[in-house]
Short mmCIF file of C-alpha atoms in Angstrom, two decimals:
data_model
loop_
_atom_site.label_atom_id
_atom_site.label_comp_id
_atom_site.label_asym_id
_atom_site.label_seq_id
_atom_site.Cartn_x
_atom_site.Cartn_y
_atom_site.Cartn_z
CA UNK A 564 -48.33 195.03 -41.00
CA UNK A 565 -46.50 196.82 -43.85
CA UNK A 566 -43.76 195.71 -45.65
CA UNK A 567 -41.11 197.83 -44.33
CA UNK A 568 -42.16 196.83 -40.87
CA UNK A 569 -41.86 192.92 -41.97
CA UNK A 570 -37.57 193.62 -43.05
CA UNK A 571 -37.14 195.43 -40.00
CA UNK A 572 -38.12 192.59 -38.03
CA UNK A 573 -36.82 190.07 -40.53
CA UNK A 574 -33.10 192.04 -40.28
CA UNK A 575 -33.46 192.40 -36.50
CA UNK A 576 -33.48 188.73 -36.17
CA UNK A 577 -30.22 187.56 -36.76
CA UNK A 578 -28.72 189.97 -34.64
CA UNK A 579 -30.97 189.79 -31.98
CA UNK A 580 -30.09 185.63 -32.02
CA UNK A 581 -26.70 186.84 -31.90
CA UNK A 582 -26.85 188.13 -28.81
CA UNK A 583 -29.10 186.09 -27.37
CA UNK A 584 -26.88 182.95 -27.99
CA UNK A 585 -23.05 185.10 -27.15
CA UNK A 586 -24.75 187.06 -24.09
CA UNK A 587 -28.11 186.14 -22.71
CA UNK A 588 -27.37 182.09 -22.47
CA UNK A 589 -23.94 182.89 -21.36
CA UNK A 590 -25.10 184.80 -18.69
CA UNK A 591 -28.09 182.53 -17.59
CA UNK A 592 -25.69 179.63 -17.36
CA UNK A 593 -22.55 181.26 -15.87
CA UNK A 594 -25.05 183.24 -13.15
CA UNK A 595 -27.59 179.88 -12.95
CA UNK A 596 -23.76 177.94 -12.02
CA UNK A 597 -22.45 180.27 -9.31
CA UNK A 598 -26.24 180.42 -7.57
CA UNK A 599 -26.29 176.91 -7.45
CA UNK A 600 -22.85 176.41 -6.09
CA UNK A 601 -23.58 179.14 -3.67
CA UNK A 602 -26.82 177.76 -2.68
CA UNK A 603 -25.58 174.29 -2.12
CA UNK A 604 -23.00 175.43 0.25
CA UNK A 605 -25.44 177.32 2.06
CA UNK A 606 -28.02 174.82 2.66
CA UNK A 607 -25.44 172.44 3.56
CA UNK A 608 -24.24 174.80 6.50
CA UNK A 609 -27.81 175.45 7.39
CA UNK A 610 -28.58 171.73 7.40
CA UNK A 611 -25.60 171.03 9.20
CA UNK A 612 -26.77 173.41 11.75
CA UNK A 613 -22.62 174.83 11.78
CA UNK A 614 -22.66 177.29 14.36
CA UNK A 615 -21.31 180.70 13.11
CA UNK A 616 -21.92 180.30 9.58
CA UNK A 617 -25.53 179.49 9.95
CA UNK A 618 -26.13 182.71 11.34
CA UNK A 619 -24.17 184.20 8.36
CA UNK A 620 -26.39 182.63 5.84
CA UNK A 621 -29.47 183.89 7.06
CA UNK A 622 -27.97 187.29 7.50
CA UNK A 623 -27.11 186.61 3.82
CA UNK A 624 -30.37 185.56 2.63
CA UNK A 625 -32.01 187.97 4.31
CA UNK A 626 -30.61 191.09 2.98
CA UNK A 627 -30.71 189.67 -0.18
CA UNK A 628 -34.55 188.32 -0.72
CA UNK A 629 -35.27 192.05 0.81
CA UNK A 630 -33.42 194.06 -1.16
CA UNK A 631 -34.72 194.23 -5.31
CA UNK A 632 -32.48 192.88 -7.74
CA UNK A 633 -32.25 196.00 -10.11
CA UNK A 634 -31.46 198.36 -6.99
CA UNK A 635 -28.45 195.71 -6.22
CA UNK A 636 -27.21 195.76 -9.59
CA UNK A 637 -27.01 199.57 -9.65
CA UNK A 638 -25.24 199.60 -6.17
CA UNK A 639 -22.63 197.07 -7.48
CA UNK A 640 -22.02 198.73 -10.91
CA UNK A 641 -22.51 202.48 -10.18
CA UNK A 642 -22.52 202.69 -6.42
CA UNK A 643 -19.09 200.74 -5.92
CA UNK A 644 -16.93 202.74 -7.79
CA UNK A 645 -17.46 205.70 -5.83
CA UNK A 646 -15.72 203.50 -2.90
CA UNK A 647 -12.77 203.15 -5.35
CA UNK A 648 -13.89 199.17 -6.42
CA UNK A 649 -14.46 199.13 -10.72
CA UNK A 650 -15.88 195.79 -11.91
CA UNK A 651 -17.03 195.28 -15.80
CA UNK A 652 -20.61 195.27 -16.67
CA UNK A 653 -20.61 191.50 -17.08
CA UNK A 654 -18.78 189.97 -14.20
CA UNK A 655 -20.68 192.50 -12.44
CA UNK A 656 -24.32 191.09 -13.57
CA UNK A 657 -22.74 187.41 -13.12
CA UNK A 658 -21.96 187.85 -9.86
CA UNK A 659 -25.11 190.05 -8.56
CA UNK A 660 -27.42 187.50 -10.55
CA UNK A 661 -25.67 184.52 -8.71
CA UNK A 662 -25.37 186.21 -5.17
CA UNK A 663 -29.27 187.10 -5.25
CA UNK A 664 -30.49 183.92 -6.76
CA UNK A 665 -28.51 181.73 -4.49
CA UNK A 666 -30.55 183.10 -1.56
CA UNK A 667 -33.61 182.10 -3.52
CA UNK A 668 -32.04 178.50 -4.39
CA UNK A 669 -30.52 178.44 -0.58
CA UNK A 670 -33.96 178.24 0.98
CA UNK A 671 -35.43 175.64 -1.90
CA UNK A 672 -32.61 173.25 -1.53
CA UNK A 673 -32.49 173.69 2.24
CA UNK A 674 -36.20 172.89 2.23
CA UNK A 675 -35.88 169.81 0.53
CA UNK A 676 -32.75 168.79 2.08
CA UNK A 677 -35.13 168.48 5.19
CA UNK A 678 -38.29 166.53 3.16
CA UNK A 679 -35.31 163.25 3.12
CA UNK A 680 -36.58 161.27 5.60
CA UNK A 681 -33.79 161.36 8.66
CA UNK A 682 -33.81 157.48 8.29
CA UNK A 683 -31.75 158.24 5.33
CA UNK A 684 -29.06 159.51 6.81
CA UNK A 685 -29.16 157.17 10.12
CA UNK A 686 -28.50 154.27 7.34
CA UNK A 687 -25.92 155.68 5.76
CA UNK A 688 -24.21 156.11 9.13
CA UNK A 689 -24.82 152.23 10.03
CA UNK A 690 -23.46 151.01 6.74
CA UNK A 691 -20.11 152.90 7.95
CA UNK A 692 -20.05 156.24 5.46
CA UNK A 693 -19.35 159.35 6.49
CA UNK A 694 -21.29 162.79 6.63
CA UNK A 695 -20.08 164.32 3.67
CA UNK A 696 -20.48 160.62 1.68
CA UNK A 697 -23.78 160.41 2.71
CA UNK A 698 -24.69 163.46 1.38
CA UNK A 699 -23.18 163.25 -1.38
CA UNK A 700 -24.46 159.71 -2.59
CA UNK A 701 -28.09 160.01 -0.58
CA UNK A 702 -29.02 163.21 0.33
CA UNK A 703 -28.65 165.81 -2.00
CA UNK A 704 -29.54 163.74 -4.99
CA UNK A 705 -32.75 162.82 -3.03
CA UNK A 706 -33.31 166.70 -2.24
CA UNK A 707 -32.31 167.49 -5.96
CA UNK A 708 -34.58 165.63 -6.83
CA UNK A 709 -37.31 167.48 -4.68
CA UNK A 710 -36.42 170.52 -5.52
CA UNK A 711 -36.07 169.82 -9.23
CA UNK A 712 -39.75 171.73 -10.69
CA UNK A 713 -38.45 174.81 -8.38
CA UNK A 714 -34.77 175.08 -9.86
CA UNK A 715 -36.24 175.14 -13.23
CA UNK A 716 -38.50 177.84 -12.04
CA UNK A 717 -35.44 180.31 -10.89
CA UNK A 718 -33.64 178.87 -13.86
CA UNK A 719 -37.00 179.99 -16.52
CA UNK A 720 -36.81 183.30 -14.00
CA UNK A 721 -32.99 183.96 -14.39
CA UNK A 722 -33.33 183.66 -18.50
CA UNK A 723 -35.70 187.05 -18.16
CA UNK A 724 -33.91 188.67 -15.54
CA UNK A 725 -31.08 188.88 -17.56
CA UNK A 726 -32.56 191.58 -19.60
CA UNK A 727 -32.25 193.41 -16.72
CA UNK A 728 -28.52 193.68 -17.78
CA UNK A 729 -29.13 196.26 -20.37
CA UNK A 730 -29.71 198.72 -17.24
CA UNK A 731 -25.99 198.76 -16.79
CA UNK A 732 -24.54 198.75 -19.98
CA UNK A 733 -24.47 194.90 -20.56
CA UNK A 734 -26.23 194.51 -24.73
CA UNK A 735 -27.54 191.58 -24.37
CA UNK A 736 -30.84 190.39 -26.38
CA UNK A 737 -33.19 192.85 -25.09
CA UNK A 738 -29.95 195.86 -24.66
CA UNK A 739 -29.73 194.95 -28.94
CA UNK A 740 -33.59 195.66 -29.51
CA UNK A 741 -33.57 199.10 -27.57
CA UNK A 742 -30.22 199.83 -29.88
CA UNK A 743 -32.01 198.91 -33.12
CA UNK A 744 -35.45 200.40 -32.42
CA UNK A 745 -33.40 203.47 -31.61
CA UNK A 746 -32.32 203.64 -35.28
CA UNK A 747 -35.62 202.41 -36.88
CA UNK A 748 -38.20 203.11 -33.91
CA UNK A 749 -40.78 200.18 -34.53
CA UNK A 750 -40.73 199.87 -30.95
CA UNK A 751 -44.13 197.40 -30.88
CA UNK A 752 -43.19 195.13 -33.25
CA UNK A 753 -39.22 194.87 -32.08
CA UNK A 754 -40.37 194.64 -28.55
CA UNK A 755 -42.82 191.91 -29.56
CA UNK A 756 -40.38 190.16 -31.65
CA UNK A 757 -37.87 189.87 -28.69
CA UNK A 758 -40.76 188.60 -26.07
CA UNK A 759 -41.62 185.92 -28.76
CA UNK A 760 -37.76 184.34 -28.38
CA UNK A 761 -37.68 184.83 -24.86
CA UNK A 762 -41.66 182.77 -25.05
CA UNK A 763 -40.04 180.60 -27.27
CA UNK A 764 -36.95 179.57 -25.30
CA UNK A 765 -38.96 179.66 -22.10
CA UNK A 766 -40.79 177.01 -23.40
CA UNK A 767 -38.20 174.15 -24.69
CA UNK A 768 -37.06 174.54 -20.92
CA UNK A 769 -40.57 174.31 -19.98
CA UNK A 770 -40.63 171.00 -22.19
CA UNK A 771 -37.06 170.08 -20.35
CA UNK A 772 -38.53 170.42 -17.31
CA UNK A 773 -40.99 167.75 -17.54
CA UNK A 774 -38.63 165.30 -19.48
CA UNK A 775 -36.38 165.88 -16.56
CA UNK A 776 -39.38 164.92 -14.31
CA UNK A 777 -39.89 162.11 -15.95
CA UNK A 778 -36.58 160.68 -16.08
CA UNK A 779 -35.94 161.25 -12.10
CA UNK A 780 -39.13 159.56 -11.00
CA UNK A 781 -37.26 156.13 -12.72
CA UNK A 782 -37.05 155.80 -8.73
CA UNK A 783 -40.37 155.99 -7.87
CA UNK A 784 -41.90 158.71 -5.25
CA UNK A 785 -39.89 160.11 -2.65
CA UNK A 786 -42.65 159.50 -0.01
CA UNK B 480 -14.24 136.86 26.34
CA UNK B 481 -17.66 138.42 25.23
CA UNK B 482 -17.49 140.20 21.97
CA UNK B 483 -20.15 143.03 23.28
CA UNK B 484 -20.12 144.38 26.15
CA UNK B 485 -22.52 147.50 27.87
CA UNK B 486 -22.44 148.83 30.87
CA UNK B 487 -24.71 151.15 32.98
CA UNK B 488 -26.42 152.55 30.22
CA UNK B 489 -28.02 155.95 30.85
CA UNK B 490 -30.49 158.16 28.76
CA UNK B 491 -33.41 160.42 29.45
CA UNK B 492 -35.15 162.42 26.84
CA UNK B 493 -36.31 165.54 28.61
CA UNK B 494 -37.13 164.51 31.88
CA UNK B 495 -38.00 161.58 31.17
CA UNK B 496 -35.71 158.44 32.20
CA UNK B 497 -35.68 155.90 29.33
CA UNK B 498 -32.97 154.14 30.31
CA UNK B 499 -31.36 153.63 33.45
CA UNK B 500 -28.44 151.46 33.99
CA UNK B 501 -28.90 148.70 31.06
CA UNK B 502 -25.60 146.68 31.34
CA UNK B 503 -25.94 143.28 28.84
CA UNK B 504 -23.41 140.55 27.76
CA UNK B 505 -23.22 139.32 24.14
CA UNK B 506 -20.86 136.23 23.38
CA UNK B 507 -20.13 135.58 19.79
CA UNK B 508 -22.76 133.66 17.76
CA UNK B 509 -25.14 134.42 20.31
CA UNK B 510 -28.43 135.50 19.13
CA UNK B 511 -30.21 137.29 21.84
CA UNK B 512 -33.62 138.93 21.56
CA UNK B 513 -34.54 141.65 23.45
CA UNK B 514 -37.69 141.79 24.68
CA UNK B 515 -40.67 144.07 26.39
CA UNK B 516 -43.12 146.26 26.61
CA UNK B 517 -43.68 149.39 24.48
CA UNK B 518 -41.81 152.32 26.05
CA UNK B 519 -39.75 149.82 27.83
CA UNK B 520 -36.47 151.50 26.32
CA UNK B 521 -35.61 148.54 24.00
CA UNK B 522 -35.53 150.44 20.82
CA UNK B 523 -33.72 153.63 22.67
CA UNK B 524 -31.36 151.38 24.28
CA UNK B 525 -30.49 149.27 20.45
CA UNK B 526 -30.06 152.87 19.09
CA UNK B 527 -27.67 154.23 22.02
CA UNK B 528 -25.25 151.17 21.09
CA UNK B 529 -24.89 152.39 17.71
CA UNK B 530 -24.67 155.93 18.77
CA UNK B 531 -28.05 156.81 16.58
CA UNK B 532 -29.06 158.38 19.79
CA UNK B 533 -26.53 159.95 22.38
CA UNK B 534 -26.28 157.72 25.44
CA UNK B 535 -25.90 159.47 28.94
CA UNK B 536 -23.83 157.66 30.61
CA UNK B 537 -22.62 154.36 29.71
CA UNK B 538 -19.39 151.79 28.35
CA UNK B 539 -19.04 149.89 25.02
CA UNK B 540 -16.94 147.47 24.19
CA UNK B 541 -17.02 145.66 21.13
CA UNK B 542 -14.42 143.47 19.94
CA UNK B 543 -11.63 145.05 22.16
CA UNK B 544 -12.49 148.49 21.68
CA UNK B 545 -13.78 150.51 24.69
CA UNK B 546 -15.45 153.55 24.42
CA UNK B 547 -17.62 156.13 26.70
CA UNK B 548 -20.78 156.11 25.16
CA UNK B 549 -21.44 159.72 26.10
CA UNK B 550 -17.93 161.01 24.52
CA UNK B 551 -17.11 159.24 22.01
CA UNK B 552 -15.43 160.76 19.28
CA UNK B 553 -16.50 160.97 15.35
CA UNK B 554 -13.95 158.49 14.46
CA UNK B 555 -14.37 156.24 17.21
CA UNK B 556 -18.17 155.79 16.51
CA UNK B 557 -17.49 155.52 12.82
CA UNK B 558 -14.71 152.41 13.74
CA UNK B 559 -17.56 150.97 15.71
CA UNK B 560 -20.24 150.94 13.31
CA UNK B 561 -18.11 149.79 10.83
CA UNK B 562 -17.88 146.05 12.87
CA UNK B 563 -21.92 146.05 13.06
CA UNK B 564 -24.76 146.47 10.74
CA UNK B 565 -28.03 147.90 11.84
CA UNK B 566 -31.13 146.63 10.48
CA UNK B 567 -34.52 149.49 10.56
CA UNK B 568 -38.00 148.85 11.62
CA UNK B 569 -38.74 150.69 8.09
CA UNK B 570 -35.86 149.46 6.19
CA UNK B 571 -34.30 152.70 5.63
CA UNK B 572 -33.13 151.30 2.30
CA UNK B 573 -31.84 154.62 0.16
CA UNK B 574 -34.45 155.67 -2.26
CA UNK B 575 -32.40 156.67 -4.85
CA UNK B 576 -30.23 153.37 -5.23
CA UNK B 577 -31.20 150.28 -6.58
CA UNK B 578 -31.27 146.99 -4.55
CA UNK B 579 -27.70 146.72 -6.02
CA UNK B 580 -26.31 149.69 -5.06
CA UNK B 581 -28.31 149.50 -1.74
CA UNK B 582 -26.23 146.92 -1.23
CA UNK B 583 -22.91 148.21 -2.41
CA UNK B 584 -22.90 151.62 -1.34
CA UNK B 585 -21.47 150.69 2.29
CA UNK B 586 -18.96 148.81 0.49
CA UNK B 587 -17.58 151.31 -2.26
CA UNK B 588 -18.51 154.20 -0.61
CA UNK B 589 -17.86 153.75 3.28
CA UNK B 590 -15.20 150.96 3.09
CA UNK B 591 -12.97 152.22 -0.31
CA UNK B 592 -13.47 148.89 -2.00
CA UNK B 593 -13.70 148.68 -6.03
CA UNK B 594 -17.28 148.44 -8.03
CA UNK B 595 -16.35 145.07 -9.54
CA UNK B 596 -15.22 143.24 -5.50
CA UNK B 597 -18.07 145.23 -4.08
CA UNK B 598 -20.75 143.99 -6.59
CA UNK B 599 -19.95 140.09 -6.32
CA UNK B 600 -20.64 140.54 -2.11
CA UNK B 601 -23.76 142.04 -2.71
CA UNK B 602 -24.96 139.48 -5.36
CA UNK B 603 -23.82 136.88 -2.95
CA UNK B 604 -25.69 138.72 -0.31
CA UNK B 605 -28.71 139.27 -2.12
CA UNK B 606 -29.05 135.41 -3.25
CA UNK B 607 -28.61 134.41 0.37
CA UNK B 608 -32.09 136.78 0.70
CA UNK B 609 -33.52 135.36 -2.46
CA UNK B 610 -33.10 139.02 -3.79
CA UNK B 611 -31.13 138.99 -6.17
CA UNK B 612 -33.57 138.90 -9.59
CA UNK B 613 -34.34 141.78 -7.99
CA UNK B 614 -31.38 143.66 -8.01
CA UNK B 615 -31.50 146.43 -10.36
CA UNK B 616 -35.41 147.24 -9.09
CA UNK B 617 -36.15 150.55 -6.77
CA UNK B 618 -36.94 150.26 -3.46
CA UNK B 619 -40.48 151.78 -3.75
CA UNK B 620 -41.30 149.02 -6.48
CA UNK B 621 -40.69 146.25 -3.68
CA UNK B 622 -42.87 145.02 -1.02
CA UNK B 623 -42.05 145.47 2.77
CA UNK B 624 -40.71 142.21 3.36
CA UNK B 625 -38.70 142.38 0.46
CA UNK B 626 -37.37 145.89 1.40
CA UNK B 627 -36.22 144.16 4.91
CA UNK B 628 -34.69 141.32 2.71
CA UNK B 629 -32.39 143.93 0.87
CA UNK B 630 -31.22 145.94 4.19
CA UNK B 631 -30.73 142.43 5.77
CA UNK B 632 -28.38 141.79 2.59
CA UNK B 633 -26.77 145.11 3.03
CA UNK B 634 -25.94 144.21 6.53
CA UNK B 635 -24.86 141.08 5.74
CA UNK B 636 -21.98 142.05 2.72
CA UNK B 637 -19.93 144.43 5.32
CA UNK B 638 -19.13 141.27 7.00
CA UNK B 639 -20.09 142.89 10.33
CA UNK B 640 -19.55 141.48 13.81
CA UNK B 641 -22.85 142.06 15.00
CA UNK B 642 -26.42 142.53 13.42
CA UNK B 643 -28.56 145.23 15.15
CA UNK B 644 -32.38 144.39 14.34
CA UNK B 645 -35.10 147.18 15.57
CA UNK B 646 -38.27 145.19 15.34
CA UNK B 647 -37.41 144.27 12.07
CA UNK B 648 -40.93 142.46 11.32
CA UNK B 649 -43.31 145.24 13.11
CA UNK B 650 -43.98 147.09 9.90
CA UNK B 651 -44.55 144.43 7.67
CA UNK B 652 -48.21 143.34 6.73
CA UNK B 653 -48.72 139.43 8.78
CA UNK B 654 -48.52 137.50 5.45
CA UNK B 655 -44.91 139.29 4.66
CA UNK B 656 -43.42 138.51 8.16
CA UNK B 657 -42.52 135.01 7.65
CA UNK B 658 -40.41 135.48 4.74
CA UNK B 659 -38.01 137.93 7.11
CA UNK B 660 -37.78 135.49 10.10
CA UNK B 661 -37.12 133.22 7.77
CA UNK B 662 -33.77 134.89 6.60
CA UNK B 663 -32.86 136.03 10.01
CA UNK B 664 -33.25 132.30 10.56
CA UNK B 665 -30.95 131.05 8.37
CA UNK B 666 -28.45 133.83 9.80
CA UNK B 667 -28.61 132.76 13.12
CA UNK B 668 -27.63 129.26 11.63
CA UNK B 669 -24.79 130.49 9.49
CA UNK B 670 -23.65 131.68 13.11
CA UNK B 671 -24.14 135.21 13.00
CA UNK B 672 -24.12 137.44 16.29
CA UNK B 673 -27.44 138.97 16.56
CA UNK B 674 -28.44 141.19 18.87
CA UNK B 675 -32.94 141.54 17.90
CA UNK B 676 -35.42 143.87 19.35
CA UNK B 677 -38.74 141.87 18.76
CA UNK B 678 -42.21 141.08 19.19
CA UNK B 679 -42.11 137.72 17.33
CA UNK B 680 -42.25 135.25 20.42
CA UNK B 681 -42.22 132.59 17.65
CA UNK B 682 -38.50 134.05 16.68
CA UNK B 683 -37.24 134.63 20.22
CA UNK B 684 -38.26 131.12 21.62
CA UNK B 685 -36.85 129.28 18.57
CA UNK B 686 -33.69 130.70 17.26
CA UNK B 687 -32.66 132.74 20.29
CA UNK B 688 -30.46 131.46 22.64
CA UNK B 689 -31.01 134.36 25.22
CA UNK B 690 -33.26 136.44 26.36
CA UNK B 691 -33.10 140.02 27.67
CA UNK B 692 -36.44 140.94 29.00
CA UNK B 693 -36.84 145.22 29.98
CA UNK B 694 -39.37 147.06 31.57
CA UNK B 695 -39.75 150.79 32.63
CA UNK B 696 -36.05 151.42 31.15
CA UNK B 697 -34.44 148.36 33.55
CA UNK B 698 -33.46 144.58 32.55
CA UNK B 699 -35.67 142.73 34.37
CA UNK B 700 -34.45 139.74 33.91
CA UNK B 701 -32.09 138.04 31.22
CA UNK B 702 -31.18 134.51 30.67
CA UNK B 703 -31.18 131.29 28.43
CA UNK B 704 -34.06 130.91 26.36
CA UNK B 705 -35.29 128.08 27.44
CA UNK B 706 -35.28 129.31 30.97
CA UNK B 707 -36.91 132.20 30.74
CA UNK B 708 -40.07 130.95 29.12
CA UNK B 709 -40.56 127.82 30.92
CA UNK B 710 -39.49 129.29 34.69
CA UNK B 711 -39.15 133.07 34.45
CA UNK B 712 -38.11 134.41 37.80
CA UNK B 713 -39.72 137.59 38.00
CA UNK B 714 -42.98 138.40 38.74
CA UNK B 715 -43.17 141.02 35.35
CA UNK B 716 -41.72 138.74 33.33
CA UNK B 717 -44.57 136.54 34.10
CA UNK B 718 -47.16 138.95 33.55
CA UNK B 719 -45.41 139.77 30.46
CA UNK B 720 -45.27 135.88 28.72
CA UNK B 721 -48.68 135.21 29.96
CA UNK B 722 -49.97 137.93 28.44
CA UNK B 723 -48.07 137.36 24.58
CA UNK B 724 -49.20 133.96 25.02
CA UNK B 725 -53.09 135.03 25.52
CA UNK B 726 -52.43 136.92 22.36
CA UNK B 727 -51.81 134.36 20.68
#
């Protein structure tokens, strides 16, 4: 590797950090957030077995695990303002990034909503709480707990979907390497340089993961 | 007046009858054990007085209150349970709480009381168990009789009218048994109203004053304790003692 290759990665750096920490963590969380909440409400309702809504969540989930996520963003962003409806680039990946991975989430936390033994609940209704208390204090921190290896997963997933972003306008980190290899064109070694952070950040929540793990097993198995 | 009162209860599951037309009697301090074969309806019936299962027909009154076991409401049941305390074959302690808050959580959570008032019942509650070193362990770090100990204690601290046992002793190992009577023992001393689905003939002969023996989803026959082991009346309950006492 020459030297002139060597500055143009060293230069690229700092501005690729830039918008890595103003734009691509931003977005992870903010999107990351609203699946969650989404996801919560909708395994709650399927749990729950509440008539009407249940049968909107799986419509829900199912147009949304069948549909691909770049196809979505594109019919939010460019498709929509043809019906007269103009959303920002970022709101718009926020809220297409959060809609499509709470269906994801939905099903995990659903899932492990229904690994707490029923005993669980039956308890917390003899020692005189309510539904909503005993999920709140039993349940879902037992099924959070369950489904705590998969969130990271969707969370490790969202961190690299969010270079999908760049399709519609959004620079984030991966958006600020087309921009500068467009000026330079070192397109291997920029490219490379921007999979090494997203490697690199990948892993610390790879290494959160497990100290996560740890910490929540304080409590022994689940059964 | 009795303090618990059912009345023709019904349930099937399916098409099968499980219970049909239990009516029982249960005067405060009593301790009663209910007793029978497997598939007799004992556990059904225990569970249809606390509304975990959905009773078919059937009355309920407990300490004044009178409800229709088939249609009562949310807040009715939730009034109800709140005067009893319902003790699992498999403890059902939570998994995520420590004994503490195992303890607590009815308290704080169910009942609106503070942390600090809540705490000082359940350490109370878990010394009367001779839990209480135990108190900030897991549940799946404690042995089965010591699980039962803790949702004993958390029965005991809402101050309930009633205990509920479901064959409290038929998970635990033999060795761990003992320890559990022995609480449920010292209950029935301290004058608590207990109300036990069992197989311990030991327990029902010696610290319960009644007896409520089912078969085939029908009491058979119910009566003083004494009574009912030394002249049962019916021909099944008979059967039934001679056969315990062969096991033995």
């Amino acid at each position: 590797m020459n030297e002139r290759v060597l500055q143009i990665v060293r230069d690229a750096f700092p501005q690729l950090m830039e918008k890595f920490f103003t734009m691509t963590i931003p977005l992870t969380i903010l999107s990351f957030t609203l699946a969650l909440l989404i996801a919560v409400v909708t395994a709650m309702i399927q749990y729950a077995h509440v008539r009407g809504l249940q049968k909107l969540c799986r419509i829900y989930i199912w147009i949304v695990r069948c549909t691909p996520l770049l196809v979505q963003l594109y019919l939010v962003y460019y498709g929509l303002p043809s019906a007269g409806i103009y959303l920002e680039a970022f709101p718009t990946v926020v809220m297409v990034f959060g809609i499509n991975e709470g269906a994801y989430l939905a099903e995990t936390i659903r899932a492990a909503m229904e690994a707490v033994p029923s005993g669980q609940m039956e308890a917390g209704y003899c020692v005189g709480m309510n539904y909503m208390q005993i999920m709140w204090h039993v349940v879902l921190p037992q099924a959070f707990r369950t489904a705590f290896p998969s969130l990271f997963n969707s969370l490790i997933s969202m961190v690299k979907e969010t270079s999908l972003a760049s399709t519609i306008t959004v620079t984030e980190m991966f958006r600020q390497a087309i921009v500068i290899n467009g000026r330079v064109y070192e397109t291997l070694a920029l490219y490379t340089e921007v999979a090494l952070i997203y490697l690199a950040f990948c892993s610390l929540l790879t290494v959160l993961q497990h100290w996560g793990e740890k910490k929540l097993s304080s409590y022994g198995g689940v059964r | 007046m009795s303090m618990l009162k059912v009345e023709n209860v019904r349930k099937s599951f399916g098409d099968h009858p499980v219970l049909q037309g239990i009516s029982l009697e249960v005067n405060r301090g009593d301790v009663i054990a209910i007793l029978g074969p497997s598939g007799s309806g004992k556990t059904t019936l225990l569970r249809c007085i606390n509304f975990l299962e959905r009773a078919d027909e059937g009355t309920l009154t407990l300490d004044g209150q009178t409800v229709d076991m088939h249609r009562a409401r949310k807040d009715e049941i939730v009034a109800l349970r709140r005067k009893t305390a319902f003790v699992f074959q498999n403890y059902n302690l939570f998994l995520n709480k420590t004994v503490l808050q195992n303890v607590t959580l009815g308290l704080t959570s169910g009942r609106g009381m503070n942390r600090h008032e809540a705490e000082k019942i359940a350490r109370n509650a878990l010394e009367k168990v001779g839990m209480l070193e135990k108190a900030d362990a897991y549940p799946i770090s404690l042995s089965g009789g010591q699980q039962q100990r803790v949702a004993i204690a958390r029965g005991m601290a809402t101050n309930p009218e009633i205990i509920y046992f479901d064959e409290p002793t038929s998970a635990l190992d033999p060795e761990l048994i003992g320890e559990v009577l022995a609480v449920m023992r010292q209950l029935a001393q301290d004058g608590m109203t207990m109300l036990v689905v069992t197989h311990e003939m030991e327990f029902a002969r010696n610290v319960s004053n009644q007896i409520i023996f089912m078969d085939g989803g029908h009491v058979i026959e119910a009566g003083p304790t004494d009574a009912f082991f030394s002249h049962p009346k019916e021909e099944r309950s008979r059967n039934f003692i001679r056969s315990i006492l062969n096991k033995e």
